[in-house]
XYZ file of C-alpha atoms in Angstrom:
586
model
C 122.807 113.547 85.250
C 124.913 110.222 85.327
C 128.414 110.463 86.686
C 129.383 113.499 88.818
C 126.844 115.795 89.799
C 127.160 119.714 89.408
C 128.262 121.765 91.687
C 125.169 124.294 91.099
C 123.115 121.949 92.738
C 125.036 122.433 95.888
C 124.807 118.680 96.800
C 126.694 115.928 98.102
C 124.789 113.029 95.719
C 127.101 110.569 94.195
C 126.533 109.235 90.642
C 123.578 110.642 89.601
C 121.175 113.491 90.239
C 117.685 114.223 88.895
C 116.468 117.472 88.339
C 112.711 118.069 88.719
C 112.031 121.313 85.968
C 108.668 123.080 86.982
C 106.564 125.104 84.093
C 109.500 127.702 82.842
C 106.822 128.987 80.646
C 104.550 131.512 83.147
C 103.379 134.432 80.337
C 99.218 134.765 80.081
C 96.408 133.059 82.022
C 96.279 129.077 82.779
C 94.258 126.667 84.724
C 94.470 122.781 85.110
C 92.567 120.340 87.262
C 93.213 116.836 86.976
C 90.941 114.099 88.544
C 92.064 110.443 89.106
C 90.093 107.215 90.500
C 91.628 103.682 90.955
C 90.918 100.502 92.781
C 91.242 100.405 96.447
C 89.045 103.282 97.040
C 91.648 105.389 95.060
C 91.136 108.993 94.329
C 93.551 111.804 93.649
C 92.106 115.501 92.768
C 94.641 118.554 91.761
C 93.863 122.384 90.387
C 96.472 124.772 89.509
C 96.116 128.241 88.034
C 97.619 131.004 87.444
C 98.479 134.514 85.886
C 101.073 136.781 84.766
C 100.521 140.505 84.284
C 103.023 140.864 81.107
C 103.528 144.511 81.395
C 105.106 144.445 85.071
C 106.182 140.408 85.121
C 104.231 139.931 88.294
C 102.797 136.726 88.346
C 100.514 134.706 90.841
C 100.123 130.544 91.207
C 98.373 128.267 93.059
C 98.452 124.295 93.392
C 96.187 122.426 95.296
C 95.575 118.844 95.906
C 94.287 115.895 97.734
C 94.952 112.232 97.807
C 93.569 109.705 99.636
C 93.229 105.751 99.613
C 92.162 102.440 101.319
C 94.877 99.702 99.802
C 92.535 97.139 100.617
C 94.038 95.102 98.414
C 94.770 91.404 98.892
C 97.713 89.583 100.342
C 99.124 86.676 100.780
C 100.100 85.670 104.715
C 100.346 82.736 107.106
C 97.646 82.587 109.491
C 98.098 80.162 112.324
C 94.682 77.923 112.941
C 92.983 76.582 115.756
C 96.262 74.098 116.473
C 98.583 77.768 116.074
C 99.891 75.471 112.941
C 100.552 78.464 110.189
C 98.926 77.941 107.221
C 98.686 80.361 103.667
C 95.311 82.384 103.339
C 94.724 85.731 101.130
C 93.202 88.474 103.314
C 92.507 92.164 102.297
C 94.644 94.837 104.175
C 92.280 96.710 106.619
C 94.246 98.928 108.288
C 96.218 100.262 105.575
C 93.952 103.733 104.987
C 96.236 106.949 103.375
C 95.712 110.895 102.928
C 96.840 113.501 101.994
C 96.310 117.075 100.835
C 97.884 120.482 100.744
C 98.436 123.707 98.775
C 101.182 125.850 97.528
C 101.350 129.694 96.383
C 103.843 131.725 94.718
C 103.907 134.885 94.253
C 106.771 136.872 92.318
C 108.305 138.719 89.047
C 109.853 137.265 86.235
C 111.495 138.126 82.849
C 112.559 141.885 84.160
C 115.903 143.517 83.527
C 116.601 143.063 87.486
C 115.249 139.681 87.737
C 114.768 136.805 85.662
C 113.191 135.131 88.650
C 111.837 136.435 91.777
C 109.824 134.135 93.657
C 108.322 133.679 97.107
C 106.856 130.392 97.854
C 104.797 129.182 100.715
C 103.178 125.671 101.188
C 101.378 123.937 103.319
C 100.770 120.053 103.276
C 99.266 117.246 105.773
C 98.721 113.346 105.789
C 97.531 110.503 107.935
C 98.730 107.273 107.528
C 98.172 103.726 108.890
C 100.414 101.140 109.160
C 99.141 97.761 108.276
C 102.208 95.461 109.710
C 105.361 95.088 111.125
C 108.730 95.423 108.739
C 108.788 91.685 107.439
C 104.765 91.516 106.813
C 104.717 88.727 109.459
C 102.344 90.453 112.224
C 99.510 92.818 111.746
C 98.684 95.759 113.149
C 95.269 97.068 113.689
C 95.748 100.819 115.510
C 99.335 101.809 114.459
C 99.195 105.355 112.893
C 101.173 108.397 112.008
C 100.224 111.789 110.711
C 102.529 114.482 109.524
C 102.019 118.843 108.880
C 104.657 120.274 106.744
C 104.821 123.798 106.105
C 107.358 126.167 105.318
C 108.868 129.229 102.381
C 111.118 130.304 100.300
C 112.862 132.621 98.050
C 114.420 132.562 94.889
C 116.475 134.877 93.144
C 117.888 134.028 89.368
C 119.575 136.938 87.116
C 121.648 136.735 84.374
C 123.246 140.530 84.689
C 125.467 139.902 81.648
C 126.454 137.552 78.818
C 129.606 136.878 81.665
C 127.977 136.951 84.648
C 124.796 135.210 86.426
C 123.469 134.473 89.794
C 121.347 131.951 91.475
C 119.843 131.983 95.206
C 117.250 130.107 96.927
C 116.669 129.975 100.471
C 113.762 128.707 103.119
C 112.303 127.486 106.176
C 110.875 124.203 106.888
C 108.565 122.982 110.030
C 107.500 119.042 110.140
C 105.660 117.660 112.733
C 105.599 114.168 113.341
C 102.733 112.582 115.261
C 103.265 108.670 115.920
C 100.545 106.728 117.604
C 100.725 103.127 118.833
C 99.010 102.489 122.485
C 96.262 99.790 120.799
C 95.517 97.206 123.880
C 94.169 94.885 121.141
C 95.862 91.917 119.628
C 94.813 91.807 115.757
C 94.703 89.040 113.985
C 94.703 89.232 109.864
C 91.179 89.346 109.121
C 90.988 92.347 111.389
C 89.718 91.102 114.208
C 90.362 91.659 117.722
C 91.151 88.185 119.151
C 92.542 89.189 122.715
C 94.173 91.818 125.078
C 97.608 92.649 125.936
C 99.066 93.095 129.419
C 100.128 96.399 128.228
C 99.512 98.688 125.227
C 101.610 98.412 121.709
C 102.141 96.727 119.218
C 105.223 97.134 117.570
C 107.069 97.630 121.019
C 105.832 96.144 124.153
C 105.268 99.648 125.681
C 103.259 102.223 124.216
C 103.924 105.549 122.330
C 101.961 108.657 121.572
C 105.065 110.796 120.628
C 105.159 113.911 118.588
C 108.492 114.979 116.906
C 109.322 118.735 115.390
C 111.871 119.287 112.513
C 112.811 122.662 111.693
C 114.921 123.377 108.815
C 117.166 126.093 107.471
C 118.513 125.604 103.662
C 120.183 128.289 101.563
C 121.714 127.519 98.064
C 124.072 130.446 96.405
C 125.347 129.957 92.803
C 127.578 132.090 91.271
C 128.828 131.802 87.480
C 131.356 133.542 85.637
C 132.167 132.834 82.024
C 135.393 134.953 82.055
C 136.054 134.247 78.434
C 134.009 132.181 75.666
C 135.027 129.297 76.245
C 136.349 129.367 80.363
C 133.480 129.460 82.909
C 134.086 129.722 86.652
C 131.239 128.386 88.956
C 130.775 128.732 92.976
C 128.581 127.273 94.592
C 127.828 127.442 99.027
C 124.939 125.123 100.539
C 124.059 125.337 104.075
C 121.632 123.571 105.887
C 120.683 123.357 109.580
C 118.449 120.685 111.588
C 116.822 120.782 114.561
C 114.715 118.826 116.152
C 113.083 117.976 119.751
C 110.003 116.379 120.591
C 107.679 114.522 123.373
C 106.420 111.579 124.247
C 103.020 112.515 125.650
C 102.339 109.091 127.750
C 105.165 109.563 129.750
C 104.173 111.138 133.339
C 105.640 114.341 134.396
C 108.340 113.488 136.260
C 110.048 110.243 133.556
C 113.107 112.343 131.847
C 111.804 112.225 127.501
C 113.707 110.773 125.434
C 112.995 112.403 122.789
C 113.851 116.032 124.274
C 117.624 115.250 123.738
C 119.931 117.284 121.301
C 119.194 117.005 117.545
C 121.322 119.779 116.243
C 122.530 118.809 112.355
C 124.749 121.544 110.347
C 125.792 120.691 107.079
C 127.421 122.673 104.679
C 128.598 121.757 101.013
C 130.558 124.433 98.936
C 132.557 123.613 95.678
C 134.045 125.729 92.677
C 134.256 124.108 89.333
C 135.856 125.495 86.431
C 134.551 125.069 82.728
C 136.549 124.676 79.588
C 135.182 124.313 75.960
C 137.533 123.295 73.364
C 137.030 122.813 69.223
C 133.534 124.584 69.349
C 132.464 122.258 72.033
C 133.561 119.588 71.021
C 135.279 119.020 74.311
C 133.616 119.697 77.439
C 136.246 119.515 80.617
C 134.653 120.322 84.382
C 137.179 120.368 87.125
C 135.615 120.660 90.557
C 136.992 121.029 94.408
C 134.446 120.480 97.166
C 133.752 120.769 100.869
C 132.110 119.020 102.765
C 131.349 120.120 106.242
C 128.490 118.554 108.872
C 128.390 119.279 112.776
C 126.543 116.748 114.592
C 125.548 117.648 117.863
C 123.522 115.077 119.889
C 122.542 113.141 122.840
C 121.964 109.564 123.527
C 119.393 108.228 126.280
C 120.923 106.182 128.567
C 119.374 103.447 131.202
C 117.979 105.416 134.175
C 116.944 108.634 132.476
C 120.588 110.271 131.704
C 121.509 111.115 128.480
C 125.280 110.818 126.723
C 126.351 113.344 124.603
C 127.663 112.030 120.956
C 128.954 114.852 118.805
C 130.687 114.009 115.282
C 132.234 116.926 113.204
C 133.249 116.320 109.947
C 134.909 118.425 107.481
C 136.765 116.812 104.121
C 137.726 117.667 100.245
C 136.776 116.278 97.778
C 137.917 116.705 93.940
C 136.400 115.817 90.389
C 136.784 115.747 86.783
C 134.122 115.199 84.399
C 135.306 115.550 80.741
C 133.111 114.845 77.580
C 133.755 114.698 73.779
C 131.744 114.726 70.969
C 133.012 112.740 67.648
C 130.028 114.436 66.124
C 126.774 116.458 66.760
C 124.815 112.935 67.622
C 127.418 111.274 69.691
C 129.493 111.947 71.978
C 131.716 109.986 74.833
C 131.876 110.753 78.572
C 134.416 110.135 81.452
C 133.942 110.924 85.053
C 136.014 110.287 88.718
C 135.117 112.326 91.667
C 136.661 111.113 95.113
C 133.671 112.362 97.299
C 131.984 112.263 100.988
C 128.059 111.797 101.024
C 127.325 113.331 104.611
C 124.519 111.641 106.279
C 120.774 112.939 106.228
C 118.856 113.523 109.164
C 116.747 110.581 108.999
C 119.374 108.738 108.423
C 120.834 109.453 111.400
C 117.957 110.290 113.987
C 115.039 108.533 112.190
C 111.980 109.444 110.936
C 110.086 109.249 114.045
C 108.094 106.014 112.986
C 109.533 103.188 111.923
C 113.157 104.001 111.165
C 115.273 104.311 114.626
C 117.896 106.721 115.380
C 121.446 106.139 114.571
C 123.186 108.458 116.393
C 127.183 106.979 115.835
C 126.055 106.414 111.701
C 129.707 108.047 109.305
C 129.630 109.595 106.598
C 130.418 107.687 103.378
C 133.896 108.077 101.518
C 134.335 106.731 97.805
C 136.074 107.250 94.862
C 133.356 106.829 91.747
C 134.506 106.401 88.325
C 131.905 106.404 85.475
C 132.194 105.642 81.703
C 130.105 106.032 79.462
C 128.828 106.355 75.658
C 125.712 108.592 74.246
C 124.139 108.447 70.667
C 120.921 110.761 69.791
C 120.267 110.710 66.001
C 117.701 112.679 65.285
C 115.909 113.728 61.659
C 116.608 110.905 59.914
C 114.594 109.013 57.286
C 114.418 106.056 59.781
C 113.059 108.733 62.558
C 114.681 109.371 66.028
C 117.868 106.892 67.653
C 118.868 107.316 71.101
C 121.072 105.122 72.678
C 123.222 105.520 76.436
C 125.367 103.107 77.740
C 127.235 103.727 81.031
C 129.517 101.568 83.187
C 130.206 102.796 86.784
C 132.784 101.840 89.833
C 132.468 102.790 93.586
C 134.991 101.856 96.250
C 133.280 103.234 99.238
C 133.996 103.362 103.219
C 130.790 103.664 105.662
C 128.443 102.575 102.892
C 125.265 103.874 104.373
C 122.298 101.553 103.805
C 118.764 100.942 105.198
C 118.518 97.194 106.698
C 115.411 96.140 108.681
C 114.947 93.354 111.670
C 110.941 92.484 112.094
C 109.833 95.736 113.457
C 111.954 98.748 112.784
C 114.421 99.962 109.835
C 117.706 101.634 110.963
C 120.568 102.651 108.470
C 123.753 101.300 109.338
C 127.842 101.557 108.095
C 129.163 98.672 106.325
C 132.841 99.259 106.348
C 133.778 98.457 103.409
C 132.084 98.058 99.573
C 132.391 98.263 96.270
C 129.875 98.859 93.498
C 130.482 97.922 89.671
C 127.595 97.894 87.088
C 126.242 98.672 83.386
C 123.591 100.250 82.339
C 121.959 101.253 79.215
C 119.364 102.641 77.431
C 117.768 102.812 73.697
C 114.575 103.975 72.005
C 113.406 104.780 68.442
C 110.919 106.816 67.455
C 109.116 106.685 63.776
C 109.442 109.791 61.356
C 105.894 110.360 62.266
C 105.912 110.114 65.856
C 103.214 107.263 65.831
C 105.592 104.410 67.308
C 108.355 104.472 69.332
C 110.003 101.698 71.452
C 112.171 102.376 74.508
C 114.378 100.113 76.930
C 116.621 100.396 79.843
C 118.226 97.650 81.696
C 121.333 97.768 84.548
C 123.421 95.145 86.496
C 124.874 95.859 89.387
C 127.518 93.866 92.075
C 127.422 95.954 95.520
C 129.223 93.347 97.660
C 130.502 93.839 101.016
C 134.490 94.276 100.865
C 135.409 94.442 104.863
C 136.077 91.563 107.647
C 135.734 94.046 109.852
C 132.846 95.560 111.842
C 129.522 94.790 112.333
C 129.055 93.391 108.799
C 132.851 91.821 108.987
C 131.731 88.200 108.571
C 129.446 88.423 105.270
C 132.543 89.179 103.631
C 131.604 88.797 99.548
C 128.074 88.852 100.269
C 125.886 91.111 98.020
C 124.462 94.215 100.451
C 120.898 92.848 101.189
C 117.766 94.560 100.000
C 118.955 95.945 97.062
C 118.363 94.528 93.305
C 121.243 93.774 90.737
C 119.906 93.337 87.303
C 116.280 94.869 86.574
C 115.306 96.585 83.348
C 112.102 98.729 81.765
C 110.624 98.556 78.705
C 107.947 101.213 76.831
C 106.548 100.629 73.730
C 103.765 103.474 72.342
C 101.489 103.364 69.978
C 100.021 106.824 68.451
C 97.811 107.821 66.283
C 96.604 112.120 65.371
C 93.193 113.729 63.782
C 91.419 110.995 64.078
C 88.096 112.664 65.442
C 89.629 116.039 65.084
C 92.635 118.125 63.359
C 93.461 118.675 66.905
C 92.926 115.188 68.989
C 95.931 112.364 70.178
C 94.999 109.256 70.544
C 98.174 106.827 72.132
C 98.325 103.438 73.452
C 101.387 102.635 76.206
C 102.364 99.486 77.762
C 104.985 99.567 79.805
C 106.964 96.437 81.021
C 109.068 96.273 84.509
C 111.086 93.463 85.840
C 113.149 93.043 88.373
C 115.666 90.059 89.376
C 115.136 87.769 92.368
C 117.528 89.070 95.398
C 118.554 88.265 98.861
C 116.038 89.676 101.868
C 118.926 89.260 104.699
C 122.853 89.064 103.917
C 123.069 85.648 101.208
C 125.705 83.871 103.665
C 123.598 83.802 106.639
C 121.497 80.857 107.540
C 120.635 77.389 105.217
C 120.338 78.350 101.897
C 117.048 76.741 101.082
C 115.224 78.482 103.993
C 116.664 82.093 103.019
C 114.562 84.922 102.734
C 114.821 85.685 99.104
C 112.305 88.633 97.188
C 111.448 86.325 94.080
C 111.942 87.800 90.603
C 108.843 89.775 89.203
C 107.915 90.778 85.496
C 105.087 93.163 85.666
C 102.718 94.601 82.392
C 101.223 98.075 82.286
C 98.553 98.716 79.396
C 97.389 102.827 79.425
C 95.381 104.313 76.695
C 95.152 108.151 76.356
C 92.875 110.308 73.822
C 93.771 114.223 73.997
C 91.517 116.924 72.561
C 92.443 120.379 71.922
C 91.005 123.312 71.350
C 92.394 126.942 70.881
C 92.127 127.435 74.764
C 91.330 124.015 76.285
C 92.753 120.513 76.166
C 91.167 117.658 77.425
C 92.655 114.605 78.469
C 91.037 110.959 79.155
C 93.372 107.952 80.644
C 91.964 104.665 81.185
C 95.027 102.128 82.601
C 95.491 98.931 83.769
C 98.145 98.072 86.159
C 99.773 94.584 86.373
C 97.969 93.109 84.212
C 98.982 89.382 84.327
C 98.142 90.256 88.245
C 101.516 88.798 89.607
C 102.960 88.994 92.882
C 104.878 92.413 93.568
C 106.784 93.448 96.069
C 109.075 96.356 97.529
C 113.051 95.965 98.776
C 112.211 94.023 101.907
C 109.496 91.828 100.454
C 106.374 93.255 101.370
C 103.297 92.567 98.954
C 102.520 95.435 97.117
C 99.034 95.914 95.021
C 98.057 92.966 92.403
C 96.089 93.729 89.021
C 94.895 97.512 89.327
C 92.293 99.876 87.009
C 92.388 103.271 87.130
C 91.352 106.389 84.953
C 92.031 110.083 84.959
C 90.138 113.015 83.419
C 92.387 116.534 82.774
C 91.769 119.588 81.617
C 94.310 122.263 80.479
C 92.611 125.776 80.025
C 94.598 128.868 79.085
C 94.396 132.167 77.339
C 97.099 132.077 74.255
C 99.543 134.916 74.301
C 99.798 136.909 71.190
C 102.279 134.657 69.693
C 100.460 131.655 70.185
C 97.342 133.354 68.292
C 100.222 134.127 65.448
C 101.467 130.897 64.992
C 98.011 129.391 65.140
């Protein structure tokens, strides 16, 4: 979704909004295990199955999966020699190890007269991590880890009791605990190697930490919809969400006051009503929306000597939208969007993540008014094949931009007072009558510039906000060919191109302009090639790719090297019993 966001989503998100569709599809029986193996001692294993009785609706599923990796791969740092001059040698990350694994099950009813949906859901999830370096990749770290347990439920009700009205509900619990470990009395160097000892234990900090943080989370979303006549719907919508969290530093002794047993109390709460109106058999689409936006921040800050300093923030604002779309025909159509809107803050933005982003306890919520315009074409059937073409411009005036900045050992997300945002993006593909090319390509500029001379920000006035591209675009280009082993089989070739521009690591007006911190342009190649067999109740899949290619430098938003030339391959298998339909139409 580009532009404003639904209400039904019960969100706060500004300009866009992805929604993640699971299998709607649940009749008869259906397994699928997928295996993957890359470089850096990659490997990623998941099995689903499950089963619906058809009679009674009852159904049963179960995901499981594990992931784990070294990322030994090689970098590029400055490694000071026997004189401490610095000088540029490639190393291999060795302290850089990842995993990860966890299940989910769901049990529930669908496609009855009382329930289109009824689901409960439980999951359970863990991973360790290690942390190679500090924020700007200048000093390794050799013992720095984290590990987290997530685990919660829910429930979700959907039910369409008429053609008029329908009914959506989903609501859960949510326990993370965050164990952060960094007490190493070693000094690493980057070959791994312990050249001396500290006075005292860390190494991001000069004290040491063996702290474990809790999150516990309450979330509810209601959606009612109303279509009181053909062509007028009526949608409400009520979000809540609540946040808590403590925790404990475990190397403290008994008597030290923890800081991290102060207050973390976060209520947020986002209703809206929108009302629908179709015009000139939907032709015209109008969606006028009212929202609320409520969060209760209730927290305290440590103070020198043990005390602590309670900061609590309420906030509570409207907000108001219109999105309205027409269509000059059934394969194009025109859209127009403004929503003036609050984006409340999340809890890691505001008390960290418990690693290496740091608490913000003072951080506002963002105000804008977003404007979006924008033009879609999707010809399909033609003797040419399949067009597609979207081209949106957007606008955001915004106070208390939120955004994630970094100094050389933590993140925090901070307010710039003032900001605007102005881009373009677009979009186009083609697709051949019979499927066996089709070309696709996105590209989008963007200008977020700091508008404000005043606070903390105030004197990079003009600047562009730092860490964040302007102009980068995609390209995907497939190649496919059918039956050619089989009357069944798919064979496809994909490469898929990525760059993105050079931009600024720190604000662009700060410091001598050759000796800024700049992350330098990249252009990276993908090359996959897939062959699919199926049978009447098994499909096999076989993926061989290589990623980057021409084995360029790549890095993230602050600069850090990310993985060179990559090969990878993964085997799946889709096994199901066809419903009677299925055996029909076969």
């Amino acid at each position: 979704y580009r532009g404003v966001v639904p209400i039904r989503f019960g969100a706060d998100a500004l300009g866009a909004a992805v929604d993640l569709m699971t299998e709607q599809d649940l009749s008869g029986t259906r397994g699928f295990v997928s295996y993957q193996a890359a470089s850096f001692d990659t490997h990623r294993l998941s099995v689903t199955a499950r089963h619906r009785h058809d009679p009674t609706g009852f159904f049963v599923r179960a995901t499981g999966f594990f992931d784990t990796t070294r990322n030994d791969y090689r970098i590029q740092v400055e490694v000071p020699d026997e004189q401490g001059r610095l000088t540029e040698e490639t190393v291999y990350r060795f302290h850089d190890d990842f995993r990860q694994g966890g299940g989910i099950l769901e049990l529930g009813v669908v496609d009855k007269k009382w329930a289109d949906r009824f689901i409960l859901r439980g999951f359970l999830t863990g991973a360790e991590n290690e942390i190679q370096h500090n924020v700007v990749m200048t000093v390794p770290y050799g013992e720095v880890n984290d590990e987290d347990l997530n685990a919660g439920a829910s429930l979700r009700y959907d039910n369409a009791f008429s053609d008029e009205f329908a009914v959506s509900l989903v609501g859960g619990y949510t326990y993370l605990r965050t164990e952060f470990l960094d007490a190493a009395v070693c000094v690493y160097d980057w070959f791994g190697r312990c050249i001396r000892e500290r006075p005292i234990a860390g190494e991001i900090e000069p004290f040491p930490r063996d702290q474990v943080i809790f999150d516990d989370t309450y979330f509810a979303r209601l959606n009612f919809a109303w279509r009181i006549k053909p062509q007028h719907k009526l949608s409400i919508t009520v979000a809540p969400t609540h946040v808590t969290r403590t925790g404990e530093d475990r190397l403290l002794s008994p008597e030290s006051i923890d800081p991290l047993t102060a207050q973390r109390d976060l209520f947020t709460l986002v209703s809206g009503i929108e009302y629908q109106l179709n015009l000139l058999d939907d032709k015209i689409e109008n969606r006028l929306f009212v929202k609320n936006y409520l969060q209760l921040a209730r927290s305290e800050e440590p103070l020198p000597g043990g005390a602590f300093r309670t900061l609590n923030r309420d906030t509570n604002r409207f907000g108001i939208g219109n999105g309205f779309r027409y269509a000059f025909a059934d394969w194009i159509y025109a859209k127009v969007s403004y929503e003036f809107a609050t984006r409340l803050p999340t809890p890691q933005e505001i008390f960290g993540d418990g690693v290496l982003i740091v608490p913000n306890l003072e951080l506002a919520p963002e105000i804008s008014h977003n404007a979006n315009l924008g033009y879609t074409i999707d010809l399909r059937d033609t003797r040419s094949g399949e067009w597609r073409m979207d081209v949106n411009s957007f606008l955001r005036e915004v106070d208390q931009l939120v955004v994630l900045l970094g100094n050389d050992r933590v993140f925090s997300f901070q307010n710039v007072f003032g900001a605007r945002s102005v881009g373009i993006e677009g979009s186009a593909g083609w697709t051949m009558k019979d499927e066996w090319l089709s070309i696709d390509a996105n590209a989008t500029y963007q200008s977020v510039r700091n508008t404000s001379s005043d606070g903390t920000f105030g004197e990079f006035e003009g600047d562009r906000i730092p860490n964040q591209p302007y102009l980068f675009a995609n390209g995907i280009t497939r190649f496919q060919a059918k039956e050619i082993g089989s009357r069944n089989d798919v064979f496809s070739i994909v490469w898929y191109l990525r760059y993105t521009h050079s931009f600024f690591r720190t604000w662009e007006s700060a410091g001598i302009r050759e000796f800024k911190q700049v992350v330098p342009s990249q252009l990276l190649n993908t090359l996959a090639a897939t062959y699919i067999l199926r049978a009447r109740r098994t499909s096999i899949s076989f993926t061989a790719q290589v990623e980057n290619i021409g084995d360029q430098p790549a890095f993230d938003f602050f600069g850090v090297q990310r993985p060179g030339r990559w090969f990878g391959f993964v085997i799946a298998a889709d096994l199901y019993t066809p419903t009677q339909e299925n055996v029909t139409n076969e």
